[in-house]
JSON list of C-alpha atoms in Angstrom, two decimals:
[
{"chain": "C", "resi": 1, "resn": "UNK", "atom": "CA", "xyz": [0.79, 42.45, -80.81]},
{"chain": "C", "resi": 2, "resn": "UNK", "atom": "CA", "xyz": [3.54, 42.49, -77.94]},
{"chain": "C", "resi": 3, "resn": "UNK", "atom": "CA", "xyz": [5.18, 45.29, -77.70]},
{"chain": "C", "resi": 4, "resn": "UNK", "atom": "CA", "xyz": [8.98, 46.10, -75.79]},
{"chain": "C", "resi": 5, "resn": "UNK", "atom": "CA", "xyz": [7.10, 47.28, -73.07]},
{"chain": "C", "resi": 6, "resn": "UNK", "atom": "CA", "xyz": [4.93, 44.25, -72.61]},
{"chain": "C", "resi": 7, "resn": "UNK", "atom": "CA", "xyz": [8.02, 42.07, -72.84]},
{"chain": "C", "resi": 8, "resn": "UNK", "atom": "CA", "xyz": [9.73, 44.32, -69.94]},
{"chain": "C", "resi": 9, "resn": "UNK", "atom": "CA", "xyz": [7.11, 44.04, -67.78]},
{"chain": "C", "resi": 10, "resn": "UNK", "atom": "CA", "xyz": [6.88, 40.17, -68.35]},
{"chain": "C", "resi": 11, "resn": "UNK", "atom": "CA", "xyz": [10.29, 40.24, -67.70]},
{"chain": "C", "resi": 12, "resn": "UNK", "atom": "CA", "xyz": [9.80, 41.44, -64.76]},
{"chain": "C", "resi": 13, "resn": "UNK", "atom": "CA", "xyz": [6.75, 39.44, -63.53]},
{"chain": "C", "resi": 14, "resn": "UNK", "atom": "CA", "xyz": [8.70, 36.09, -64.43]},
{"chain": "C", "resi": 15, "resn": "UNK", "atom": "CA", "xyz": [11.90, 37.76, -62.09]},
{"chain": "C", "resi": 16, "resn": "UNK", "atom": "CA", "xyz": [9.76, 38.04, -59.34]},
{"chain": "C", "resi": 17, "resn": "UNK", "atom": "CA", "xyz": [7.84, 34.95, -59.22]},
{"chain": "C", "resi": 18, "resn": "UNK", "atom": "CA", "xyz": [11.20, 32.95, -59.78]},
{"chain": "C", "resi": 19, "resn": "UNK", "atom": "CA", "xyz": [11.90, 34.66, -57.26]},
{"chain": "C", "resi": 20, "resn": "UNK", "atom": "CA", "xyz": [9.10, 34.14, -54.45]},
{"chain": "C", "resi": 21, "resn": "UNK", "atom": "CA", "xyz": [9.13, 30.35, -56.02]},
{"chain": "C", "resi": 22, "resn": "UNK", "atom": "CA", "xyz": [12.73, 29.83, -55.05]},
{"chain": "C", "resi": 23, "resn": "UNK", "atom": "CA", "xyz": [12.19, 31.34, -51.38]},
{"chain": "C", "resi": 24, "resn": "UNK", "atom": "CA", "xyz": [8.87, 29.23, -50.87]},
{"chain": "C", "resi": 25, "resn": "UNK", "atom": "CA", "xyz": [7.21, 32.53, -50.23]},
{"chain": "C", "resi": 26, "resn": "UNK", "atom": "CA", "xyz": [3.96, 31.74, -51.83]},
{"chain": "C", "resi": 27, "resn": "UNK", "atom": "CA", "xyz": [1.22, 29.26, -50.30]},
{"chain": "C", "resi": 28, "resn": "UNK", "atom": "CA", "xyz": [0.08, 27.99, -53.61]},
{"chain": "C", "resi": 29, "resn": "UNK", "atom": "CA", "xyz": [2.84, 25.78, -55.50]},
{"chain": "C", "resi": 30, "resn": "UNK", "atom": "CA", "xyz": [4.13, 28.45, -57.64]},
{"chain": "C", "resi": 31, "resn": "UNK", "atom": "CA", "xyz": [3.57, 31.93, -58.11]},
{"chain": "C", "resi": 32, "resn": "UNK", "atom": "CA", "xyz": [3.96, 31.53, -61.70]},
{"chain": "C", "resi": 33, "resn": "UNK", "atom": "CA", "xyz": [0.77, 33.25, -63.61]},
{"chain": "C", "resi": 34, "resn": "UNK", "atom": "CA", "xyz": [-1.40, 35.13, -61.08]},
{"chain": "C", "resi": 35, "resn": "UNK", "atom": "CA", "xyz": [-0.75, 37.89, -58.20]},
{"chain": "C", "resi": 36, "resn": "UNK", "atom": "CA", "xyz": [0.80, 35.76, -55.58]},
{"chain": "C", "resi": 37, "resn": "UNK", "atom": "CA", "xyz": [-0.72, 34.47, -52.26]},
{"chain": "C", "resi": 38, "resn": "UNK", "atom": "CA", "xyz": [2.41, 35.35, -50.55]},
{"chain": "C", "resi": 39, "resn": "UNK", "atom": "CA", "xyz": [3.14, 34.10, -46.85]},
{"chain": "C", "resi": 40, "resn": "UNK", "atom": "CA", "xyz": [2.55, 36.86, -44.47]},
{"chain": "C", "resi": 41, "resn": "UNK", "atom": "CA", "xyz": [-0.76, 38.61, -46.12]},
{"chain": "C", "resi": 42, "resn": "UNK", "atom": "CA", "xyz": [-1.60, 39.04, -42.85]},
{"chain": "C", "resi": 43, "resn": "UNK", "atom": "CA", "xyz": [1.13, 40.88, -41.56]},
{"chain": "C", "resi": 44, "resn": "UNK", "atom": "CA", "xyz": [0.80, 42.86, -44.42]},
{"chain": "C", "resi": 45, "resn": "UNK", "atom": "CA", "xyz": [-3.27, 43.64, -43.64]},
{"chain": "C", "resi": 46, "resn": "UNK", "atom": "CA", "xyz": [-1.70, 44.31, -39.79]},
{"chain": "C", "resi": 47, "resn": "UNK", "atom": "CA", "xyz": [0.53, 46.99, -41.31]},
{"chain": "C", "resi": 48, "resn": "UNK", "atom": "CA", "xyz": [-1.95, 48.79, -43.42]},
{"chain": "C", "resi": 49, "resn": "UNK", "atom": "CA", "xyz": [-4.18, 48.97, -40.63]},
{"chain": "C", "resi": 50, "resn": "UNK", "atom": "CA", "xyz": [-1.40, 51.22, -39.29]},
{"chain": "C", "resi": 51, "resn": "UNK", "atom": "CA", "xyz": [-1.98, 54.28, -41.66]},
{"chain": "C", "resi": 52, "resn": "UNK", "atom": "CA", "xyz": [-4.20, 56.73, -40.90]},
{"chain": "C", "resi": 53, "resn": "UNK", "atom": "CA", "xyz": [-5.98, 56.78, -44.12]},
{"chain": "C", "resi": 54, "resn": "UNK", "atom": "CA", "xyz": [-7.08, 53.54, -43.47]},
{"chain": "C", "resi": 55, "resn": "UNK", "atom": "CA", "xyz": [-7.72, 54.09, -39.80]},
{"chain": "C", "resi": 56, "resn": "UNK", "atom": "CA", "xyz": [-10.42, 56.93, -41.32]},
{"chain": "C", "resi": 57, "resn": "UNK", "atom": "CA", "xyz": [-11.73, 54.85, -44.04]},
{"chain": "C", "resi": 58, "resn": "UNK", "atom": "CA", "xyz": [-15.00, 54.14, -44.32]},
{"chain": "C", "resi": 59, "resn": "UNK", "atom": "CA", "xyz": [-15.32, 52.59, -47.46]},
{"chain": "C", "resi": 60, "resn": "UNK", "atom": "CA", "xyz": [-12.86, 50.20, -49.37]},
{"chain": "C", "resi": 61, "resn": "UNK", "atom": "CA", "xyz": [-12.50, 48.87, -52.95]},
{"chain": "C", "resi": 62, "resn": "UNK", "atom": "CA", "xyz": [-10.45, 45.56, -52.71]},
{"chain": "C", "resi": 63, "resn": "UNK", "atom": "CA", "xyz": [-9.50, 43.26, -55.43]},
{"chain": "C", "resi": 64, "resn": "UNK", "atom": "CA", "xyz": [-10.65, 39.35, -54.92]},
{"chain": "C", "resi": 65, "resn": "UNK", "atom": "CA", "xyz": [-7.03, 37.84, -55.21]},
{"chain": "C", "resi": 66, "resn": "UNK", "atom": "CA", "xyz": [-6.08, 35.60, -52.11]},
{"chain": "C", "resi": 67, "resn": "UNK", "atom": "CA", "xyz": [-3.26, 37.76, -50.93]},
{"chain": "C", "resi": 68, "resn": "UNK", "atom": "CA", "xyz": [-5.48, 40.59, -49.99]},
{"chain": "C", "resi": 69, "resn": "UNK", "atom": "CA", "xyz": [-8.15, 38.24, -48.42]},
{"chain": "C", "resi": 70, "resn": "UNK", "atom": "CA", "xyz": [-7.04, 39.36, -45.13]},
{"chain": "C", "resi": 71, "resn": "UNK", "atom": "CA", "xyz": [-7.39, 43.02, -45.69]},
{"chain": "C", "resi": 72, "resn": "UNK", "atom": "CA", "xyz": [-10.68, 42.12, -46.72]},
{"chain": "C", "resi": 73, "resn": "UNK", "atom": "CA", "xyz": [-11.75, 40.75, -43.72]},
{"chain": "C", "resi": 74, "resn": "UNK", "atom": "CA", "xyz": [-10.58, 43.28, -41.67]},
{"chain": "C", "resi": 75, "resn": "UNK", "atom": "CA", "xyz": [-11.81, 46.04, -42.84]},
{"chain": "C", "resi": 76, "resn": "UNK", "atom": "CA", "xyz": [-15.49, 44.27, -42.78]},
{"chain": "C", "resi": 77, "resn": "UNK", "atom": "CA", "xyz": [-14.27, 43.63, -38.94]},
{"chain": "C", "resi": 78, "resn": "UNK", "atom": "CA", "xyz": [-13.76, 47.04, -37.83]},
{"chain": "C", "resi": 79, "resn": "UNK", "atom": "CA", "xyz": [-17.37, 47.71, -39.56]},
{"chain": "C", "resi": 80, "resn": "UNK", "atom": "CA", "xyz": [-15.70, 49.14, -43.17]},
{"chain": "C", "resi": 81, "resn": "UNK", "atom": "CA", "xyz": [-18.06, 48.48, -46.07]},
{"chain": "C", "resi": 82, "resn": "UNK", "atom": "CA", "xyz": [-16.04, 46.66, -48.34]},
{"chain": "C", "resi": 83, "resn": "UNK", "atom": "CA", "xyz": [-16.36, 46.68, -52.45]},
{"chain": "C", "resi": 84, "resn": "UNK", "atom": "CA", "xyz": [-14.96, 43.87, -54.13]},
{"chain": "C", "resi": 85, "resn": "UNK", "atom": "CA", "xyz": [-14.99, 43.43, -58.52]},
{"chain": "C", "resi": 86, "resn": "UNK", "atom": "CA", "xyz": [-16.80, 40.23, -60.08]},
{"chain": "C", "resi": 87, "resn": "UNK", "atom": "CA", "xyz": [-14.44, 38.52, -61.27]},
{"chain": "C", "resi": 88, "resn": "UNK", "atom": "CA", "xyz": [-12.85, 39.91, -65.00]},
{"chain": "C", "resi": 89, "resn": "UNK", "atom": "CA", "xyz": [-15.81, 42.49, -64.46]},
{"chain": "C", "resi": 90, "resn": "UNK", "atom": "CA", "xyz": [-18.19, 40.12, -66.11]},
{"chain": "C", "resi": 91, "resn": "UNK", "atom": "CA", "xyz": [-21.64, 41.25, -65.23]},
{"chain": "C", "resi": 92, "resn": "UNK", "atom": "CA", "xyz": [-23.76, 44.61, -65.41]},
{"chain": "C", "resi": 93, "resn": "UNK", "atom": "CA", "xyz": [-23.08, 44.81, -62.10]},
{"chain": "C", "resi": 94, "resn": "UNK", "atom": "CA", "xyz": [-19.53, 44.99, -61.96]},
{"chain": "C", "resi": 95, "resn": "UNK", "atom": "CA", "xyz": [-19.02, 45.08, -57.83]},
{"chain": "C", "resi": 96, "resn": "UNK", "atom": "CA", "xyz": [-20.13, 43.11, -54.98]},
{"chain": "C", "resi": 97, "resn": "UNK", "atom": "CA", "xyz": [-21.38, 44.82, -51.81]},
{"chain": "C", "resi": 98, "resn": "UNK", "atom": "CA", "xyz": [-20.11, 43.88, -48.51]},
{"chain": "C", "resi": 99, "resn": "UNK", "atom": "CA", "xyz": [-21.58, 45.67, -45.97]},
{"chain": "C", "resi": 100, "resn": "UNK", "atom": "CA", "xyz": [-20.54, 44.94, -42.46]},
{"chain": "C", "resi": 101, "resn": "UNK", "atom": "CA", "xyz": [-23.95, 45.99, -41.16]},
{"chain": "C", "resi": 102, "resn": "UNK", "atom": "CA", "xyz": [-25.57, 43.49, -43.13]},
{"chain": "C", "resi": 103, "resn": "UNK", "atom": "CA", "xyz": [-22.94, 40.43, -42.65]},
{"chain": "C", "resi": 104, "resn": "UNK", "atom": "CA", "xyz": [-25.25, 37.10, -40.82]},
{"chain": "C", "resi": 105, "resn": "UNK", "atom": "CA", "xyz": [-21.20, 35.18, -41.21]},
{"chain": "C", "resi": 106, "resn": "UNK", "atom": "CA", "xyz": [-18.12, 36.26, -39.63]},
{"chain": "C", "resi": 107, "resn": "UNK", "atom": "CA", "xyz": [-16.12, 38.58, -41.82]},
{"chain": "C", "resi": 108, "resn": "UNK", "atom": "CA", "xyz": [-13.33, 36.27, -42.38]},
{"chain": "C", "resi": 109, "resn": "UNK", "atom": "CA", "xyz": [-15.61, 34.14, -44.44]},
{"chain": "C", "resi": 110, "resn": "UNK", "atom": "CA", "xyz": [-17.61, 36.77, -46.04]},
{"chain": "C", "resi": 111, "resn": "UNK", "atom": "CA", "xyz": [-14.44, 37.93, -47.58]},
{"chain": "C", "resi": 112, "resn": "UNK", "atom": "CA", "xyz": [-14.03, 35.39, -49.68]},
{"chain": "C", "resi": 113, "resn": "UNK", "atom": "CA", "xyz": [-14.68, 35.93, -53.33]},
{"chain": "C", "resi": 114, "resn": "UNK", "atom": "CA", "xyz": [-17.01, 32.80, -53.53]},
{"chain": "C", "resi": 115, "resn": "UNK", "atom": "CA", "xyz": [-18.94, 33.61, -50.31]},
{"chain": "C", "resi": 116, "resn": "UNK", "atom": "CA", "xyz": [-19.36, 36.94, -51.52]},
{"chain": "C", "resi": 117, "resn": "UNK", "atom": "CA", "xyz": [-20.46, 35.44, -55.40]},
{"chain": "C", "resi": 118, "resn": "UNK", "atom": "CA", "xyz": [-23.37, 33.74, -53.67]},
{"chain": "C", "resi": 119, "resn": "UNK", "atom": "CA", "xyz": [-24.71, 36.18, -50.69]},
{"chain": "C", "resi": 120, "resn": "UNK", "atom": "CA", "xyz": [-23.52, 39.80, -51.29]},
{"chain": "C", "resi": 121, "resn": "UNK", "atom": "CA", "xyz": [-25.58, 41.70, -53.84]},
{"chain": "C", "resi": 122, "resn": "UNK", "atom": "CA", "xyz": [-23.80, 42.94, -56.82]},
{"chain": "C", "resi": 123, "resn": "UNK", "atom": "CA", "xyz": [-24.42, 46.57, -57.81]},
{"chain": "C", "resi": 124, "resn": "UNK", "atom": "CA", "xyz": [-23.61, 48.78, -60.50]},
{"chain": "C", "resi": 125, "resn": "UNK", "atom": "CA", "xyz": [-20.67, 51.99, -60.38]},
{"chain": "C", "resi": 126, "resn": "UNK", "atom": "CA", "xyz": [-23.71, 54.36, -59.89]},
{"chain": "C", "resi": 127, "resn": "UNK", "atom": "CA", "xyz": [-24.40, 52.47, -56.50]},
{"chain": "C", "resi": 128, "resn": "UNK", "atom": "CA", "xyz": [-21.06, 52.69, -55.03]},
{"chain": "C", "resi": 129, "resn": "UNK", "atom": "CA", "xyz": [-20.28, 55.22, -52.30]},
{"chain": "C", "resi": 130, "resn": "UNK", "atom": "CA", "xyz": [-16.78, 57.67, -53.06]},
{"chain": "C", "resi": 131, "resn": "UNK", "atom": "CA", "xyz": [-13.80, 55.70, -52.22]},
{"chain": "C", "resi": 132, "resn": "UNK", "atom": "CA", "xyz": [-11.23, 56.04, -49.25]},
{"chain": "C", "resi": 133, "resn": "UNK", "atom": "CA", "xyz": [-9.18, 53.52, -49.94]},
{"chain": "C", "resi": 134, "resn": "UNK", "atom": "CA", "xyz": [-8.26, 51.12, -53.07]},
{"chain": "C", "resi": 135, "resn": "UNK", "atom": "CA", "xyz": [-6.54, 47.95, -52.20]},
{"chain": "C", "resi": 136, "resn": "UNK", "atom": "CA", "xyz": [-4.96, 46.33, -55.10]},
{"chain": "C", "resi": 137, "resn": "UNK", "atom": "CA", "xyz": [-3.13, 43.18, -55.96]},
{"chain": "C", "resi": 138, "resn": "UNK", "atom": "CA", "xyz": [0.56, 43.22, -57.54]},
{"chain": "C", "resi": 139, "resn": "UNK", "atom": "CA", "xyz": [2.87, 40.86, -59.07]},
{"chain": "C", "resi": 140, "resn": "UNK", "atom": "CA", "xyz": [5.75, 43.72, -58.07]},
{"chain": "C", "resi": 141, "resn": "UNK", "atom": "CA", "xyz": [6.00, 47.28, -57.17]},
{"chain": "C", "resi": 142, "resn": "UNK", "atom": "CA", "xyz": [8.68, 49.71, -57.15]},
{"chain": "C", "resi": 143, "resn": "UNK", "atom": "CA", "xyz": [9.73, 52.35, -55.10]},
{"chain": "C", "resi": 144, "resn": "UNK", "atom": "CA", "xyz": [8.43, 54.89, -57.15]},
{"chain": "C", "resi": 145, "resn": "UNK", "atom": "CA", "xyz": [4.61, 53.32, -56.55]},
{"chain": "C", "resi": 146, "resn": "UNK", "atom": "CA", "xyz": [4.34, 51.73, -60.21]},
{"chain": "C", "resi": 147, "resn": "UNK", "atom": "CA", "xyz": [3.02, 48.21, -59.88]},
{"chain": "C", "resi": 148, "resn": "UNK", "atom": "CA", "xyz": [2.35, 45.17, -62.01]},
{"chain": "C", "resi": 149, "resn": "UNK", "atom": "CA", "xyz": [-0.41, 42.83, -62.25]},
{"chain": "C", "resi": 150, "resn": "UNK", "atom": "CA", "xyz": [-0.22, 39.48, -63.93]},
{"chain": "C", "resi": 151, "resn": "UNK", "atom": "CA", "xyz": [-1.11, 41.69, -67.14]},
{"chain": "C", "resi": 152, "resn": "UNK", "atom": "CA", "xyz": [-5.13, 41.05, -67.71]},
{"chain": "C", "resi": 153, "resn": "UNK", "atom": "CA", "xyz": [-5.71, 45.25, -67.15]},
{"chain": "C", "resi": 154, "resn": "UNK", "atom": "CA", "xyz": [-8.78, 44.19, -65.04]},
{"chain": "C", "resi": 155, "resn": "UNK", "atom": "CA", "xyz": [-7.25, 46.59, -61.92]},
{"chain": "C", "resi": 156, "resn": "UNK", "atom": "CA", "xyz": [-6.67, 49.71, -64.53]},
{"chain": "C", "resi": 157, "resn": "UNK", "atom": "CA", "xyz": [-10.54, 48.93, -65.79]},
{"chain": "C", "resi": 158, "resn": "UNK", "atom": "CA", "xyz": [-12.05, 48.80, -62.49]},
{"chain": "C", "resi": 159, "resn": "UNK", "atom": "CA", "xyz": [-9.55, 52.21, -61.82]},
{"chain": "C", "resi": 160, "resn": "UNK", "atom": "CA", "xyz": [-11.07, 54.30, -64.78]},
{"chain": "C", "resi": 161, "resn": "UNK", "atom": "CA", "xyz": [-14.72, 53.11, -64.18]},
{"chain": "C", "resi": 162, "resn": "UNK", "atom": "CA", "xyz": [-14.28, 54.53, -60.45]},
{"chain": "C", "resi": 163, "resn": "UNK", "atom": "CA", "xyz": [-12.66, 57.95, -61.52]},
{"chain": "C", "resi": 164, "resn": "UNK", "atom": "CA", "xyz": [-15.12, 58.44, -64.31]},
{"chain": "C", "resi": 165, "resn": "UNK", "atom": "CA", "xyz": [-17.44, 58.04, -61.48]},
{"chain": "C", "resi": 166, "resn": "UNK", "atom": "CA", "xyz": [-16.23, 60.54, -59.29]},
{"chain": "C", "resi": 167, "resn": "UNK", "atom": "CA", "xyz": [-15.75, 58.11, -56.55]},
{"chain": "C", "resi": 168, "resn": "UNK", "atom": "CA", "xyz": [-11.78, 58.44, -56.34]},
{"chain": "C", "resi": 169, "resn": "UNK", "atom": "CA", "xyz": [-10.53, 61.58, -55.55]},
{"chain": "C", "resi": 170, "resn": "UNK", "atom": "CA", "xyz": [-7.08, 63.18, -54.72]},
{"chain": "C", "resi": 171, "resn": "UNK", "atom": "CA", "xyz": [-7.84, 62.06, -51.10]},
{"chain": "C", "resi": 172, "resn": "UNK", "atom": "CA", "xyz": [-8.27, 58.18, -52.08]},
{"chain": "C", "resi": 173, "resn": "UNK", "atom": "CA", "xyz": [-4.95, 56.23, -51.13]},
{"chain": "C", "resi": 174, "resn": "UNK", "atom": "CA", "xyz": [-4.08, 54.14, -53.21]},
{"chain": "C", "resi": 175, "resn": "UNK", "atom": "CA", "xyz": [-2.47, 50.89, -51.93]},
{"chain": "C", "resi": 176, "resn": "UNK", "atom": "CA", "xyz": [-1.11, 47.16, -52.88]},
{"chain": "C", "resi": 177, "resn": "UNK", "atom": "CA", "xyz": [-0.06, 44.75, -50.27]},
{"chain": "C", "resi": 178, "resn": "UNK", "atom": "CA", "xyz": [3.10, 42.54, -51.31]},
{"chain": "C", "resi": 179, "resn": "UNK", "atom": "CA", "xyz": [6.05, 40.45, -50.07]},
{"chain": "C", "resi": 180, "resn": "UNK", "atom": "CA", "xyz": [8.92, 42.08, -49.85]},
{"chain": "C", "resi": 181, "resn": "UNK", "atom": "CA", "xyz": [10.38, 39.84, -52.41]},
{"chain": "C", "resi": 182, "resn": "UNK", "atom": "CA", "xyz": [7.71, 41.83, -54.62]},
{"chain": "C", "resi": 183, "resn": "UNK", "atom": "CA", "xyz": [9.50, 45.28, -54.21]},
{"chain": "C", "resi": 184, "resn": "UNK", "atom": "CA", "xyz": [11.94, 45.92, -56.77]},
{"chain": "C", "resi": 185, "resn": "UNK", "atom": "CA", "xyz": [14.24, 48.81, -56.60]},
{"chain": "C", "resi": 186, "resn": "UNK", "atom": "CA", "xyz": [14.86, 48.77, -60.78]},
{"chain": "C", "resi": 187, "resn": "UNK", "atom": "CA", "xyz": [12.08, 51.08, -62.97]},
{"chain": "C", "resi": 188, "resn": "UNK", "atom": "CA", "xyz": [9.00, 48.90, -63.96]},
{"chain": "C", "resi": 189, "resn": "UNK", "atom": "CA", "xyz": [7.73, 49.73, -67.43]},
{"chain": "C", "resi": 190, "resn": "UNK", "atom": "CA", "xyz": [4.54, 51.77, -67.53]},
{"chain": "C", "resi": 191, "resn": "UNK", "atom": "CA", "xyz": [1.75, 53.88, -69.62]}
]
């Protein structure tokens, strides 16, 4: 059952990939249905790097969408183990390991979700160190820090498994890396 909510936030999803589609702002050939590969991930990654948070980090939960392959990689390049979900959270073991110790391929290519699939071990929430920082993907944010996915939940699962845990804290920043085209100034609907 849809509720008004759900409509506003589709709403708002389709006003935002209309919008990156009509700029040419995403690599694939629309942005249409999934958290957009936008052009200048990388610039993005650059700018996270930036905060101090990160700079401290030592461990990382990252989603597997393309846009935040390059924060991905860099974190397993300046030696941060990196935990990334299986995709839709389909197995026991709900998180792959990447553990820059352990890497025998250059972290640009272990950060891909399919690399990672068939080398990194998968391991269950009672395996997984506390969490500095979560990286996740958005279809748009505000400025108030309420974001969007494309609407599967998969990022608010993988959320309430790792607080149950213990392994987010008040001290865990939370981040999403986006466009600027993904930043909306209006209120995003939310629960």
């Amino acid at each position: 059952m849809t509720t008004e909510a759900d409509h506003a936030k589709q709403l708002v999803r389709t006003q935002v990939w209309d919008a990156l589609d009509a700029a040419e702002a995403v690599h694939d050939t629309t942005a249409h249905g999934r958290i957009p590969n936008f052009k200048g991930a990388e610039q993005a990654a650059d700018r996270l790097a930036e905060h101090p948070a990160w700079q401290s980090a030592k461990v990382i939960k990252a989603v597997p969408d393309k846009a935040q392959h390059a924060v991905r990689a860099r974190a397993l390049a300046e030696g941060k183990t990196v935990y990334m979900a299986v995709p839709k959270l389909a197995t026991p073991k709900p998180f792959y390991l990447l553990d820059p110790n352990r890497l025998t391929i250059p972290p640009h290519e272990a950060a891909h979700p399919r690399t990672a699939a068939a080398r990194a071990p998968a391991v269950e929430v009672d395996a997984l160190q506390p969490i500095d920082v979560i990286v996740l993907g958005s279809v748009a944010v505000n400025t108030t820090g309420v974001r969007l996915g494309k609407g599967a939940g998969y990022s608010d699962i993988e959320f309430a498994l790792l607080t149950e845990a213990g392994l987010i804290t008040t001290d865990t920043l939370i981040v999403t890396t986006v466009h600027p085209l993904q930043i909306i100034d209006t209120p995003i609907p939310h629960t």
